[in-house]
Amino acid sequence: MNRNTVISICKGIAIILMVIGHAEAPGALQSFIFEFHMPLFFITAGYFFSLKYLHNEATFLKKRVKGLYLPFVKWSVFFLLIHNLMFKIGILNETYGNEMGGVTHPYSWHQMQQNFWNIFTAMGGYDAFLCGAFWFFRGLFVASILYLIIYKVLDSTIKSSRWKQYIPYMICVILLLLCGWKTYEGIRVITLVQGGYRDMMGCFFFGCGFIFRQYADSYQALMKRYYAIVWTTVLFGITVYLFSHYLEANMNWRSDYTHFLSLPIPALLGFLMIYNISTLLDKKENWLKRFLIYTGDHTLNIFIFHIISYKVVSLIKIWYYGLDIQQIGCHMVIHEHSKEDLFWIPYTIAGVGIPLLVTWLIEQWKLKRKSCRPSSASPRQ
């Protein structure tokens, strides 16, 4: 079975867009990106969901634990342990914080213990200023398992094979209705950190990805002509922009009912826009395609390390403008001058490039070590 590099390119573009958004890009660009970039990750994850897991739940759960829960725990604990050290060396401080003026503080021994428990038991408790994107690990973990559970319940309840084919659509409708009820009444799922909105909407988009998989070949055939894919991409992009300008929404955990209503259409059209672009990029073998595939295959590392990588550029910005050195503690980037300068570009390069460079160097080191090991088949001296 040939590998689907189009989806890898989609993920590569999505993670770059996430880094651009977190780098405080110009307002219009940031709003445009936030309409669809996180739903895109859930959709691409759902694309690979298989019905074989309905009868092999243990394998599915093991993959989710290995790919999402364990990396979350490992790196959340790591950043928890160095949190107070970051204050001592000046990376964090109690003077500068996020755009809304909030700051972080050193942890007491009790707080560290509580966060430690939250990390393991609720996939919460992570360092908000160093691991601000870590909610996604919990969101996708919960969304994918919830999707499997609902699918199994409906599959065992519905006896008619004629109606079983509509189960994926039923799940998406159920999730939309639940999310609509939840946001309209301001209900929180108290067992999920941040109330569950992101997790439930993530499950909806996960289901959309699975549905799209069933029509991917037909869609590709429809978009076979170059002008068709270009014009639909432009149309999707314009629609997403209009939503971002007049009905702005994103997967913010504080989203209200209006935000909920505004999200699905631009999110799905944004995915199709990126899918179209990825399809075009996939047609030619060049460095850009290889880079985006590599990036898409290593989104995890960028999720984990892009915020700490921003600090390198923050040091340059402090020097350039003669700012207080403590502004390196700003989350996620230095806010001063961010609306008029172009520092979001080097922030993006660092946020993507540094994690990928370190990943590549580690891979090369492992390959070198492996090649230096004596073959087990070689005779002993």
mmCIF file of N, CA and C in Angstrom, residues 35 176 179-186 197 201 243-252 254-266:
data_model
loop_
_atom_site.group_PDB
_atom_site.id
_atom_site.type_symbol
_atom_site.label_atom_id
_atom_site.label_comp_id
_atom_site.label_asym_id
_atom_site.label_seq_id
_atom_site.Cartn_x
_atom_site.Cartn_y
_atom_site.Cartn_z
ATOM 1 N N GLU A 35 -9.000 29.910 12.099
ATOM 2 C CA GLU A 35 -10.294 29.369 11.682
ATOM 3 C C GLU A 35 -10.233 27.866 11.426
ATOM 4 N N LEU A 176 -22.134 17.396 17.181
ATOM 5 C CA LEU A 176 -22.515 18.795 16.961
ATOM 6 C C LEU A 176 -23.656 19.202 17.884
ATOM 7 N N CYS A 179 -22.270 19.554 21.428
ATOM 8 C CA CYS A 179 -21.451 20.760 21.565
ATOM 9 C C CYS A 179 -22.319 22.021 21.538
ATOM 10 N N GLY A 180 -23.355 21.999 20.693
ATOM 11 C CA GLY A 180 -24.266 23.126 20.649
ATOM 12 C C GLY A 180 -24.995 23.303 21.967
ATOM 13 N N TRP A 181 -25.503 22.208 22.523
ATOM 14 C CA TRP A 181 -26.169 22.237 23.828
ATOM 15 C C TRP A 181 -25.205 22.730 24.904
ATOM 16 N N LYS A 182 -24.009 22.189 24.871
ATOM 17 C CA LYS A 182 -22.998 22.531 25.880
ATOM 18 C C LYS A 182 -22.659 24.025 25.870
ATOM 19 N N THR A 183 -22.412 24.578 24.687
ATOM 20 C CA THR A 183 -22.011 25.988 24.606
ATOM 21 C C THR A 183 -23.197 26.919 24.846
ATOM 22 N N TYR A 184 -24.391 26.522 24.397
ATOM 23 C CA TYR A 184 -25.573 27.375 24.577
ATOM 24 C C TYR A 184 -25.911 27.530 26.059
ATOM 25 N N GLU A 185 -25.771 26.443 26.806
ATOM 26 C CA GLU A 185 -26.100 26.475 28.229
ATOM 27 C C GLU A 185 -24.888 26.746 29.118
ATOM 28 N N GLY A 186 -23.692 26.829 28.509
ATOM 29 C CA GLY A 186 -22.488 27.069 29.305
ATOM 30 C C GLY A 186 -22.137 25.908 30.215
ATOM 31 N N TYR A 197 -14.913 21.242 25.668
ATOM 32 C CA TYR A 197 -15.346 21.727 24.353
ATOM 33 C C TYR A 197 -14.369 21.317 23.258
ATOM 34 N N MET A 201 -15.444 18.882 20.154
ATOM 35 C CA MET A 201 -15.358 19.384 18.791
ATOM 36 C C MET A 201 -14.264 18.645 18.028
ATOM 37 N N PHE A 243 -15.283 34.481 6.861
ATOM 38 C CA PHE A 243 -15.646 34.043 8.208
ATOM 39 C C PHE A 243 -14.709 34.658 9.249
ATOM 40 N N SER A 244 -13.406 34.654 8.963
ATOM 41 C CA SER A 244 -12.433 35.192 9.926
ATOM 42 C C SER A 244 -12.621 36.685 10.142
ATOM 43 N N HIS A 245 -13.177 37.361 9.145
ATOM 44 C CA HIS A 245 -13.360 38.816 9.230
ATOM 45 C C HIS A 245 -14.687 39.195 9.884
ATOM 46 N N TYR A 246 -15.742 38.405 9.589
ATOM 47 C CA TYR A 246 -17.075 38.786 10.063
ATOM 48 C C TYR A 246 -17.634 37.865 11.151
ATOM 49 N N LEU A 247 -17.224 36.597 11.150
ATOM 50 C CA LEU A 247 -17.738 35.639 12.136
ATOM 51 C C LEU A 247 -16.572 34.841 12.716
ATOM 52 N N GLU A 248 -15.632 35.526 13.309
ATOM 53 C CA GLU A 248 -14.389 34.906 13.779
ATOM 54 C C GLU A 248 -14.658 33.819 14.813
ATOM 55 N N ALA A 249 -13.978 32.694 14.646
ATOM 56 C CA ALA A 249 -14.108 31.578 15.589
ATOM 57 C C ALA A 249 -12.829 30.754 15.566
ATOM 58 N N ASN A 250 -12.606 29.989 16.625
ATOM 59 C CA ASN A 250 -11.490 29.043 16.674
ATOM 60 C C ASN A 250 -11.819 27.988 17.727
ATOM 61 N N MET A 251 -10.893 27.094 18.007
ATOM 62 C CA MET A 251 -11.154 26.038 18.992
ATOM 63 C C MET A 251 -10.752 26.462 20.391
ATOM 64 N N ASN A 252 -11.002 27.709 20.730
ATOM 65 C CA ASN A 252 -10.735 28.211 22.077
ATOM 66 C C ASN A 252 -11.656 27.521 23.072
ATOM 67 N N ARG A 254 -12.862 28.612 25.631
ATOM 68 C CA ARG A 254 -13.869 29.541 26.149
ATOM 69 C C ARG A 254 -14.936 29.887 25.100
ATOM 70 N N SER A 255 -14.962 29.211 23.986
ATOM 71 C CA SER A 255 -15.879 29.542 22.905
ATOM 72 C C SER A 255 -17.333 29.568 23.382
ATOM 73 N N ASP A 256 -18.084 30.562 22.888
ATOM 74 C CA ASP A 256 -19.498 30.640 23.205
ATOM 75 C C ASP A 256 -20.321 30.064 22.054
ATOM 76 N N TYR A 257 -21.635 30.198 22.131
ATOM 77 C CA TYR A 257 -22.515 29.587 21.141
ATOM 78 C C TYR A 257 -22.302 30.163 19.745
ATOM 79 N N THR A 258 -22.058 31.486 19.661
ATOM 80 C CA THR A 258 -21.811 32.120 18.364
ATOM 81 C C THR A 258 -20.527 31.578 17.743
ATOM 82 N N HIS A 259 -19.494 31.425 18.561
ATOM 83 C CA HIS A 259 -18.230 30.864 18.069
ATOM 84 C C HIS A 259 -18.428 29.427 17.594
ATOM 85 N N PHE A 260 -19.243 28.682 18.343
ATOM 86 C CA PHE A 260 -19.517 27.293 17.954
ATOM 87 C C PHE A 260 -20.189 27.232 16.583
ATOM 88 N N LEU A 261 -21.181 28.087 16.372
ATOM 89 C CA LEU A 261 -21.888 28.098 15.096
ATOM 90 C C LEU A 261 -20.987 28.530 13.949
ATOM 91 N N SER A 262 -20.008 29.379 14.251
ATOM 92 C CA SER A 262 -19.143 29.941 13.210
ATOM 93 C C SER A 262 -17.987 29.027 12.819
ATOM 94 N N LEU A 263 -17.742 27.969 13.600
ATOM 95 C CA LEU A 263 -16.521 27.187 13.407
ATOM 96 C C LEU A 263 -16.570 26.103 12.326
ATOM 97 N N PRO A 264 -17.585 25.240 12.271
ATOM 98 C CA PRO A 264 -17.493 24.062 11.383
ATOM 99 C C PRO A 264 -17.262 24.370 9.912
ATOM 100 N N ILE A 265 -17.993 25.330 9.338
ATOM 101 C CA ILE A 265 -17.882 25.590 7.898
ATOM 102 C C ILE A 265 -16.483 26.061 7.499
ATOM 103 N N PRO A 266 -15.931 27.133 8.117
ATOM 104 C CA PRO A 266 -14.579 27.544 7.709
ATOM 105 C C PRO A 266 -13.517 26.503 8.050
#
